[in-house]
Amino acid sequence: MSQRPEVNRRFVLAERPNGPPDENTLRLEETGVPRPGDAQMLLRTEYLSLDPYMRGRMNDAKSYATPVAIGEVMTGQVVAEVVESNLDGFAPGDHVLAASGWQDYAVSDGTGVMPLGTAPENPSWALGILGMPGYTAYAGLLKIGRPKPGETVVVAAASGPVGATVGQIARLKGCRVVGVAGGAEKCAHVTGTLGFDACIDHRAEDFAARLAAACPDGIDVYFENVGGKVLYAVLPLLNPFSRMPVCGVVSWYNLAGLPEGPDHGPAIMGTILRMKVKVEGFIIFDSFPQSVYEEFRADMTGWIAEGRVQYKEHVVEGLEAAPAAFNDLLAGRNFGKMVVKVA
Ligand code: NDP
C-alpha cells in the first residue's frame, strides 16, 4: 500500500495587490495533509484552472462573490483525484471537478463537486471547453447575444477559452465572425484553426481602421470580454438594435485607479442610446436556468465529437508556477486555456 502523503503545498493570499499581482501577493505555505472525517473525502489536485475572475477575488471590493480573505487559500476550480473517501458515492480513483483552490490536497464533503468518472478522456477540459468558460461562451452568446444567420459578431480574447468558443458557435449559427487577438500567431490560429472570417491584432497602430474594414456591414453582436480600446473601436460600428453581452473587461482588471486619457462615458452611453444597443451583464453561475446548462452539455459534446469545435490549452507544470502563469494570463501571454498541471 502506498504511503500517505505528508505535505500539502498551498498558495494563500498574503496581501491585496494594487495593480498587477506581484511577489508579495501570494505566499506558498506547506502544511500537513488533512485527514477526511466522516462523510468526507481527500482530493489530490491534478489540474488547477487559472481564470481572469481570480484577479477580482484578490480585491476587497463589492462584487458578485466574497473576496478571498488574507491568509486564505486562493480560490480556484480544479480537477482532482479522490485518494481517500468516507463519503458515499465517491471512491479512491474517481476524478472530480471541485473548487478546492490553489493547493495539492483538500478535504471535501462533496458540496459542489461534480463526478468525472474513473477515466475521463481529457480531464482538464472540464475546466475549459466543457466547463465554466465554455458554458459562459454558449449562454452569453446564444441567450443574450441572440445572433441571427448573416449577422456580424465580434469577440476579443479570441484565442482564449471564452472568445474562441463564442466565435466558433457564432460560425455554426451562420454569422460572419471577426475576432480580436494579441499578435500574428494568435490571429493565424483564430482564422486558420478556429475558422473565424477575420481576426484583427489589437496591438496594430491602425487597429480601429482594420476592425472597421473587417466589419463592412457593421456589428450586430459585440461579445464584451476586454473593454478598453477594443470597446472604443467597436462603438462607432454598432448597428441599430445590436446586442452586447458583457462577460468581462479583462484589460481593466489590474487598474489601480481610473484609466488615463479622454473620458469615454459620453461615447459609450450616447451609442447605447442612439443605436438602441441592448447591453446586458451576466455572471455564469447565477444568470441562467439549469436547462441552459443541459443544452450546453448536449450541444458542446456533440460539436466536439463531430470535430466542429476546436480547443487549445496552455498547460504550465507545477503548482509553484501558478502565480507567474496567472500574471501571464492577465497580460495576454497565454495561448489557449491556462491550466496548471499540479500532480
Ligand atoms: P483568456 O484565456 O482569453 O485570457 C484573457 C485574454 O485577454 C488574454 O489572453 C488576452 O488575449 C486578452 N487581453 C488581456 N488584456 C487585454 C487588452 N488590454 N486588450 C485586449 N485583450 C486583452 O480568458 P478567458 O477566456 O478565460 O476569459 C475571457 C473573458 O471572459 C474575461 O474577461 C473573463 O473575466 C470573462 N469571463 C466572464 C465570466 C462571467 O461569468 N461573466 C466567466 C468566465 C470568463 P490577447 O493576447 O489575444 O489580447
Short mmCIF file of C-alpha atoms and ligand atoms in Angstrom, two decimals:
data_model
loop_
_atom_site.label_atom_id
_atom_site.label_comp_id
_atom_site.label_asym_id
_atom_site.label_seq_id
_atom_site.Cartn_x
_atom_site.Cartn_y
_atom_site.Cartn_z
CA MET A 1 0.00 0.00 0.00
CA SER A 2 1.36 3.43 -0.94
CA GLN A 3 2.38 5.75 1.88
CA ARG A 4 0.05 8.53 2.93
CA PRO A 5 1.31 11.91 1.59
CA GLU A 6 2.59 14.21 4.32
CA VAL A 7 2.95 17.66 2.82
CA ASN A 8 0.32 19.92 1.32
CA ARG A 9 1.60 22.95 -0.60
CA ARG A 10 -0.85 25.81 -0.94
CA PHE A 11 -0.92 29.43 -2.09
CA VAL A 12 -2.65 31.82 0.28
CA LEU A 13 -3.47 35.47 -0.34
CA ALA A 14 -0.79 37.35 1.61
CA GLU A 15 -1.56 40.91 0.55
CA ARG A 16 -4.12 42.64 -1.68
CA PRO A 17 -2.44 43.85 -4.90
CA ASN A 18 -2.59 47.47 -6.03
CA GLY A 19 -2.23 46.95 -9.78
CA PRO A 20 -0.82 43.69 -11.15
CA PRO A 21 -0.18 40.98 -8.52
CA ASP A 22 3.49 40.82 -7.50
CA GLU A 23 5.77 38.59 -5.40
CA ASN A 24 4.09 39.79 -2.19
CA THR A 25 0.55 38.97 -3.29
CA LEU A 26 0.56 35.21 -2.79
CA ARG A 27 2.53 33.13 -0.28
CA LEU A 28 3.47 29.48 -0.72
CA GLU A 29 2.90 27.53 2.51
CA GLU A 30 3.47 23.91 3.46
CA THR A 31 1.07 22.23 5.87
CA GLY A 32 0.16 18.67 6.79
CA VAL A 33 -2.22 16.77 4.55
CA PRO A 34 -5.66 16.91 6.18
CA ARG A 35 -7.47 13.70 7.12
CA PRO A 36 -11.04 13.27 5.90
CA GLY A 37 -13.60 12.78 8.65
CA ASP A 38 -16.97 11.04 8.46
CA ALA A 39 -18.77 11.73 5.18
CA GLN A 40 -15.69 13.43 3.76
CA MET A 41 -13.03 12.62 1.17
CA LEU A 42 -9.46 13.68 0.41
CA LEU A 43 -8.83 15.16 -3.03
CA ARG A 44 -5.46 15.41 -4.75
CA THR A 45 -5.31 18.23 -7.30
CA GLU A 46 -4.37 17.17 -10.82
CA TYR A 47 -5.14 20.36 -12.77
CA LEU A 48 -5.75 23.87 -11.46
CA SER A 49 -7.66 26.31 -13.66
CA LEU A 50 -6.38 29.89 -13.86
CA ASP A 51 -9.09 32.38 -14.81
CA PRO A 52 -9.23 36.19 -15.10
CA TYR A 53 -12.01 36.44 -12.44
CA MET A 54 -9.42 35.46 -9.79
CA ARG A 55 -7.96 38.97 -10.02
CA GLY A 56 -11.25 40.40 -8.74
CA ARG A 57 -11.29 37.97 -5.81
CA MET A 58 -7.98 39.46 -4.63
CA ASN A 59 -9.67 42.86 -4.10
CA ASP A 60 -11.69 43.80 -1.06
CA ALA A 61 -14.50 45.26 -3.17
CA LYS A 62 -18.23 44.76 -3.58
CA SER A 63 -18.79 42.09 -6.21
CA TYR A 64 -20.88 39.05 -7.02
CA ALA A 65 -18.67 36.87 -4.80
CA THR A 66 -16.94 37.28 -1.46
CA PRO A 67 -13.27 38.26 -1.79
CA VAL A 68 -10.58 35.78 -0.73
CA ALA A 69 -9.59 36.70 2.85
CA ILE A 70 -5.99 37.48 3.75
CA GLY A 71 -4.34 34.19 4.74
CA GLU A 72 -6.99 32.13 2.94
CA VAL A 73 -6.16 29.62 0.18
CA MET A 74 -6.52 31.28 -3.24
CA THR A 75 -9.81 30.23 -4.81
CA GLY A 76 -9.98 28.15 -7.99
CA GLN A 77 -11.56 25.22 -9.76
CA VAL A 78 -9.57 22.01 -10.02
CA VAL A 79 -9.77 18.56 -11.49
CA ALA A 80 -8.79 16.21 -8.69
CA GLU A 81 -8.47 12.52 -7.91
CA VAL A 82 -10.16 11.07 -4.86
CA VAL A 83 -7.38 9.49 -2.78
CA GLU A 84 -9.31 8.60 0.41
CA SER A 85 -13.05 8.51 0.89
CA ASN A 86 -15.55 8.13 3.72
CA LEU A 87 -18.25 9.62 1.52
CA ASP A 88 -20.95 7.55 -0.18
CA GLY A 89 -20.77 7.77 -3.97
CA PHE A 90 -17.05 8.63 -4.14
CA ALA A 91 -14.22 6.09 -4.16
CA PRO A 92 -10.44 6.32 -4.49
CA GLY A 93 -9.52 6.61 -8.15
CA ASP A 94 -12.56 8.69 -9.05
CA HIS A 95 -11.90 12.02 -10.77
CA VAL A 96 -13.95 15.07 -9.85
CA LEU A 97 -14.35 18.76 -10.58
CA ALA A 98 -14.10 20.73 -7.33
CA ALA A 99 -13.48 24.25 -6.09
CA SER A 100 -10.61 23.40 -3.77
CA GLY A 101 -8.26 26.20 -4.84
CA TRP A 102 -4.52 26.61 -5.32
CA GLN A 103 -3.25 23.62 -3.32
CA ASP A 104 -2.16 19.99 -3.63
CA TYR A 105 -4.74 18.40 -1.32
CA ALA A 106 -8.13 19.32 0.11
CA VAL A 107 -10.82 17.66 2.18
CA SER A 108 -14.33 17.86 0.74
CA ASP A 109 -17.80 16.83 1.89
CA GLY A 110 -18.90 16.65 -1.73
CA THR A 111 -20.66 20.02 -1.80
CA GLY A 112 -20.41 21.48 -5.31
CA VAL A 113 -18.30 18.55 -6.50
CA MET A 114 -19.04 17.10 -9.94
CA PRO A 115 -18.01 13.50 -10.68
CA LEU A 116 -15.97 12.96 -13.86
CA GLY A 117 -15.73 9.15 -13.68
CA THR A 118 -12.72 6.91 -13.20
CA ALA A 119 -11.01 7.53 -16.56
CA PRO A 120 -12.11 10.82 -18.13
CA GLU A 121 -10.72 11.21 -21.66
CA ASN A 122 -9.41 14.79 -21.36
CA PRO A 123 -9.84 15.54 -17.64
CA SER A 124 -8.65 19.16 -17.86
CA TRP A 125 -11.30 20.01 -20.45
CA ALA A 126 -13.79 20.13 -17.57
CA LEU A 127 -12.04 23.41 -16.65
CA GLY A 128 -12.42 24.86 -20.14
CA ILE A 129 -14.43 23.99 -23.21
CA LEU A 130 -16.68 21.54 -21.29
CA GLY A 131 -16.78 23.64 -18.14
CA MET A 132 -17.20 27.19 -16.92
CA PRO A 133 -15.57 29.09 -19.83
CA GLY A 134 -17.32 27.00 -22.50
CA TYR A 135 -20.67 27.42 -20.78
CA THR A 136 -20.04 31.16 -20.41
CA ALA A 137 -19.46 31.50 -24.14
CA TYR A 138 -22.52 29.39 -25.03
CA ALA A 139 -25.02 31.03 -22.70
CA GLY A 140 -23.77 34.60 -23.13
CA LEU A 141 -23.75 34.39 -26.91
CA LEU A 142 -26.95 32.44 -27.53
CA LYS A 143 -29.19 33.70 -24.71
CA ILE A 144 -28.07 37.37 -24.59
CA GLY A 145 -26.32 37.98 -27.92
CA ARG A 146 -29.03 36.07 -29.85
CA PRO A 147 -27.10 36.02 -33.15
CA LYS A 148 -29.03 35.51 -36.39
CA PRO A 149 -27.60 33.99 -39.59
CA GLY A 150 -25.82 36.61 -41.68
CA GLU A 151 -25.17 38.96 -38.75
CA THR A 152 -21.69 40.11 -37.76
CA VAL A 153 -20.34 39.01 -34.37
CA VAL A 154 -17.16 40.48 -32.86
CA VAL A 155 -15.30 39.00 -29.90
CA ALA A 156 -11.89 39.79 -28.37
CA ALA A 157 -9.54 37.49 -26.43
CA ALA A 158 -10.44 35.36 -29.44
CA SER A 159 -7.85 32.62 -28.88
CA GLY A 160 -8.82 32.15 -25.21
CA PRO A 161 -11.40 29.64 -23.98
CA VAL A 162 -14.35 32.05 -23.90
CA GLY A 163 -13.63 34.04 -27.06
CA ALA A 164 -12.62 31.02 -29.16
CA THR A 165 -15.84 29.26 -28.20
CA VAL A 166 -18.03 32.31 -28.81
CA GLY A 167 -16.65 32.70 -32.31
CA GLN A 168 -16.94 29.04 -33.25
CA ILE A 169 -20.53 28.83 -32.04
CA ALA A 170 -21.38 32.02 -33.93
CA ARG A 171 -19.91 30.48 -37.10
CA LEU A 172 -22.03 27.35 -36.54
CA LYS A 173 -25.06 29.67 -36.34
CA GLY A 174 -24.23 31.17 -39.75
CA CYS A 175 -22.73 34.50 -38.68
CA ARG A 176 -19.78 36.47 -40.01
CA VAL A 177 -17.29 36.31 -37.14
CA VAL A 178 -14.47 38.75 -36.51
CA GLY A 179 -12.02 38.03 -33.70
CA VAL A 180 -9.62 40.37 -31.95
CA ALA A 181 -6.39 38.94 -30.50
CA GLY A 182 -2.90 39.97 -29.48
CA GLY A 183 -0.32 39.17 -32.15
CA ALA A 184 0.04 37.47 -35.53
CA GLU A 185 0.37 33.93 -34.18
CA LYS A 186 -2.89 34.11 -32.25
CA CYS A 187 -4.69 35.72 -35.20
CA ALA A 188 -3.45 32.98 -37.56
CA HIS A 189 -4.83 30.35 -35.16
CA VAL A 190 -8.16 32.16 -34.85
CA THR A 191 -8.75 32.26 -38.61
CA GLY A 192 -6.85 29.10 -39.64
CA THR A 193 -7.81 26.59 -36.95
CA LEU A 194 -10.93 28.11 -35.41
CA GLY A 195 -12.41 29.24 -38.73
CA PHE A 196 -13.26 32.87 -37.91
CA ASP A 197 -13.77 35.04 -41.01
CA ALA A 198 -11.16 37.56 -39.86
CA CYS A 199 -9.00 38.37 -36.85
CA ILE A 200 -7.51 41.76 -36.04
CA ASP A 201 -4.42 42.29 -33.89
CA HIS A 202 -5.34 44.85 -31.22
CA ARG A 203 -1.70 45.89 -30.98
CA ALA A 204 -1.71 47.20 -34.58
CA GLU A 205 -1.38 51.00 -34.82
CA ASP A 206 -4.38 51.21 -37.15
CA PHE A 207 -6.42 48.68 -35.17
CA ALA A 208 -9.68 50.67 -35.30
CA ALA A 209 -9.47 51.13 -39.07
CA ARG A 210 -8.70 47.44 -39.61
CA LEU A 211 -11.63 46.42 -37.43
CA ALA A 212 -13.94 48.72 -39.39
CA ALA A 213 -12.69 47.24 -42.69
CA ALA A 214 -13.38 43.72 -41.41
CA CYS A 215 -16.97 44.68 -40.48
CA PRO A 216 -18.35 46.26 -43.68
CA ASP A 217 -21.94 45.73 -42.53
CA GLY A 218 -21.33 46.98 -39.00
CA ILE A 219 -21.55 44.89 -35.82
CA ASP A 220 -24.72 43.16 -34.62
CA VAL A 221 -23.31 41.33 -31.59
CA TYR A 222 -20.28 42.51 -29.65
CA PHE A 223 -19.42 39.91 -27.02
CA GLU A 224 -17.56 42.05 -24.50
CA ASN A 225 -14.54 40.29 -22.97
CA VAL A 226 -11.93 43.01 -22.63
CA GLY A 227 -13.18 46.63 -22.54
CA GLY A 228 -10.56 49.34 -23.23
CA LYS A 229 -9.53 50.24 -26.73
CA VAL A 230 -11.35 47.29 -28.29
CA LEU A 231 -14.63 48.60 -26.88
CA TYR A 232 -13.85 52.13 -28.11
CA ALA A 233 -13.13 50.84 -31.63
CA VAL A 234 -16.34 48.81 -31.63
CA LEU A 235 -18.64 51.68 -30.58
CA PRO A 236 -18.87 53.51 -33.94
CA LEU A 237 -19.52 50.20 -35.75
CA LEU A 238 -22.50 49.04 -33.69
CA ASN A 239 -25.71 48.64 -35.70
CA PRO A 240 -29.17 49.71 -34.55
CA PHE A 241 -30.62 47.13 -32.14
CA SER A 242 -27.26 45.40 -31.72
CA ARG A 243 -26.61 43.33 -28.59
CA MET A 244 -23.70 43.45 -26.18
CA PRO A 245 -23.41 40.60 -23.67
CA VAL A 246 -20.97 41.98 -21.08
CA CYS A 247 -18.92 39.00 -19.99
CA GLY A 248 -15.67 40.59 -18.81
CA VAL A 249 -13.42 43.63 -19.06
CA VAL A 250 -10.03 41.99 -18.56
CA SER A 251 -7.99 44.94 -19.87
CA TRP A 252 -9.14 46.87 -16.76
CA TYR A 253 -8.79 44.17 -14.06
CA ASN A 254 -5.36 45.39 -12.91
CA LEU A 255 -6.29 49.08 -12.79
CA ALA A 256 -5.37 50.72 -9.51
CA GLY A 257 -7.37 53.87 -10.37
CA LEU A 258 -9.19 55.45 -13.29
CA PRO A 259 -7.55 54.88 -16.70
CA GLU A 260 -5.63 57.75 -18.30
CA GLY A 261 -6.89 59.56 -21.37
CA PRO A 262 -10.20 61.02 -22.52
CA ASP A 263 -13.50 60.26 -20.81
CA HIS A 264 -15.29 57.70 -22.99
CA GLY A 265 -18.51 57.83 -20.96
CA PRO A 266 -20.38 60.09 -23.42
CA ALA A 267 -19.44 57.93 -26.43
CA ILE A 268 -20.46 54.73 -24.62
CA MET A 269 -23.79 55.97 -23.30
CA GLY A 270 -24.55 58.02 -26.42
CA THR A 271 -24.04 54.98 -28.67
CA ILE A 272 -26.18 52.75 -26.46
CA LEU A 273 -28.93 55.37 -26.67
CA ARG A 274 -28.78 56.26 -30.37
CA MET A 275 -28.20 52.71 -31.64
CA LYS A 276 -30.65 51.23 -29.12
CA VAL A 277 -27.97 48.73 -28.07
CA LYS A 278 -29.09 46.04 -25.65
CA VAL A 279 -26.31 45.79 -23.07
CA GLU A 280 -26.57 43.01 -20.51
CA GLY A 281 -24.01 41.90 -17.98
CA PHE A 282 -24.05 38.32 -16.72
CA ILE A 283 -22.26 36.07 -14.29
CA ILE A 284 -22.38 32.49 -15.43
CA PHE A 285 -23.08 30.95 -12.00
CA ASP A 286 -26.46 32.59 -11.48
CA SER A 287 -27.67 34.26 -14.67
CA PHE A 288 -29.25 31.29 -16.48
CA PRO A 289 -31.60 28.43 -15.57
CA GLN A 290 -30.22 24.88 -15.24
CA SER A 291 -31.91 23.96 -18.54
CA VAL A 292 -29.42 26.19 -20.39
CA TYR A 293 -26.56 24.23 -18.84
CA GLU A 294 -28.16 20.96 -20.01
CA GLU A 295 -28.48 22.42 -23.55
CA PHE A 296 -24.83 23.46 -23.44
CA ARG A 297 -23.63 20.00 -22.38
CA ALA A 298 -25.64 18.28 -25.10
CA ASP A 299 -24.65 20.70 -27.89
CA MET A 300 -20.99 21.04 -26.93
CA THR A 301 -20.28 17.33 -26.51
CA GLY A 302 -21.90 16.78 -29.91
CA TRP A 303 -19.93 19.55 -31.63
CA ILE A 304 -16.64 18.29 -30.17
CA ALA A 305 -17.38 14.69 -31.19
CA GLU A 306 -18.18 15.87 -34.73
CA GLY A 307 -14.96 17.92 -34.87
CA ARG A 308 -16.93 21.16 -35.33
CA VAL A 309 -15.38 22.92 -32.33
CA GLN A 310 -11.62 23.10 -31.68
CA TYR A 311 -9.99 23.66 -28.30
CA LYS A 312 -6.49 24.76 -27.29
CA GLU A 313 -4.89 24.63 -23.84
CA HIS A 314 -1.84 26.39 -22.42
CA VAL A 315 -0.52 23.99 -19.76
CA VAL A 316 2.16 25.01 -17.26
CA GLU A 317 3.82 22.47 -14.99
CA GLY A 318 3.81 22.55 -11.20
CA LEU A 319 1.81 24.40 -8.56
CA GLU A 320 4.75 26.72 -7.88
CA ALA A 321 4.40 28.11 -11.43
CA ALA A 322 0.83 29.30 -10.82
CA PRO A 323 1.44 32.95 -9.73
CA ALA A 324 3.62 33.78 -12.76
CA ALA A 325 1.21 31.95 -15.05
CA PHE A 326 -1.66 33.98 -13.63
CA ASN A 327 0.13 37.24 -14.47
CA ASP A 328 0.84 35.87 -17.95
CA LEU A 329 -2.89 35.24 -18.38
CA LEU A 330 -3.85 38.81 -17.48
CA ALA A 331 -1.16 40.20 -19.80
CA GLY A 332 -2.16 38.01 -22.78
CA ARG A 333 0.95 35.81 -22.65
CA ASN A 334 -1.24 32.70 -22.61
CA PHE A 335 -2.14 30.98 -25.85
CA GLY A 336 -5.26 28.96 -25.08
CA LYS A 337 -6.94 28.00 -21.80
CA MET A 338 -4.45 28.49 -18.94
CA VAL A 339 -4.20 25.33 -16.82
CA VAL A 340 -1.61 24.30 -14.22
CA LYS A 341 -0.71 20.60 -14.15
CA VAL A 342 -0.23 20.10 -10.43
CA ALA A 343 0.15 16.35 -9.94
P1 NDP B 1 -8.35 34.28 -21.79
O1 NDP B 1 -7.70 32.96 -21.63
O2 NDP B 1 -8.81 34.68 -23.13
O3 NDP B 1 -7.31 35.33 -21.21
C1 NDP B 1 -7.52 36.69 -21.21
C2 NDP B 1 -7.09 37.31 -22.54
O4 NDP B 1 -7.49 38.67 -22.55
C3 NDP B 1 -5.61 37.37 -22.76
O5 NDP B 1 -5.08 36.16 -23.25
C4 NDP B 1 -5.50 38.48 -23.79
O6 NDP B 1 -5.64 37.94 -25.08
C5 NDP B 1 -6.75 39.34 -23.52
N1 NDP B 1 -6.36 40.65 -23.06
C6 NDP B 1 -5.72 40.97 -21.91
N2 NDP B 1 -5.50 42.28 -21.85
C7 NDP B 1 -6.02 42.82 -22.99
C8 NDP B 1 -6.11 44.12 -23.51
N3 NDP B 1 -5.59 45.18 -22.84
N4 NDP B 1 -6.74 44.32 -24.68
C9 NDP B 1 -7.25 43.28 -25.37
N5 NDP B 1 -7.19 42.00 -24.92
C10 NDP B 1 -6.58 41.78 -23.75
O7 NDP B 1 -9.55 34.46 -20.76
P2 NDP B 1 -10.97 33.72 -20.66
O8 NDP B 1 -11.37 33.20 -21.99
O9 NDP B 1 -10.94 32.80 -19.52
O10 NDP B 1 -11.91 34.96 -20.25
C11 NDP B 1 -12.28 35.95 -21.20
C12 NDP B 1 -13.16 36.97 -20.51
O11 NDP B 1 -14.35 36.34 -20.03
C13 NDP B 1 -12.52 37.63 -19.28
O12 NDP B 1 -12.88 38.99 -19.24
C14 NDP B 1 -13.17 36.90 -18.12
O13 NDP B 1 -13.18 37.66 -16.94
C15 NDP B 1 -14.56 36.69 -18.69
N6 NDP B 1 -15.35 35.64 -18.04
C16 NDP B 1 -16.57 36.00 -17.52
C17 NDP B 1 -17.40 35.08 -16.97
C18 NDP B 1 -18.74 35.50 -16.48
O14 NDP B 1 -19.44 34.74 -15.82
N7 NDP B 1 -19.17 36.71 -16.77
C19 NDP B 1 -16.98 33.67 -16.83
C20 NDP B 1 -15.70 33.38 -17.45
C21 NDP B 1 -14.91 34.34 -18.02
P3 NDP B 1 -4.89 38.60 -26.35
O15 NDP B 1 -3.44 38.35 -26.19
O16 NDP B 1 -5.50 37.92 -27.50
O17 NDP B 1 -5.21 40.07 -26.29
#
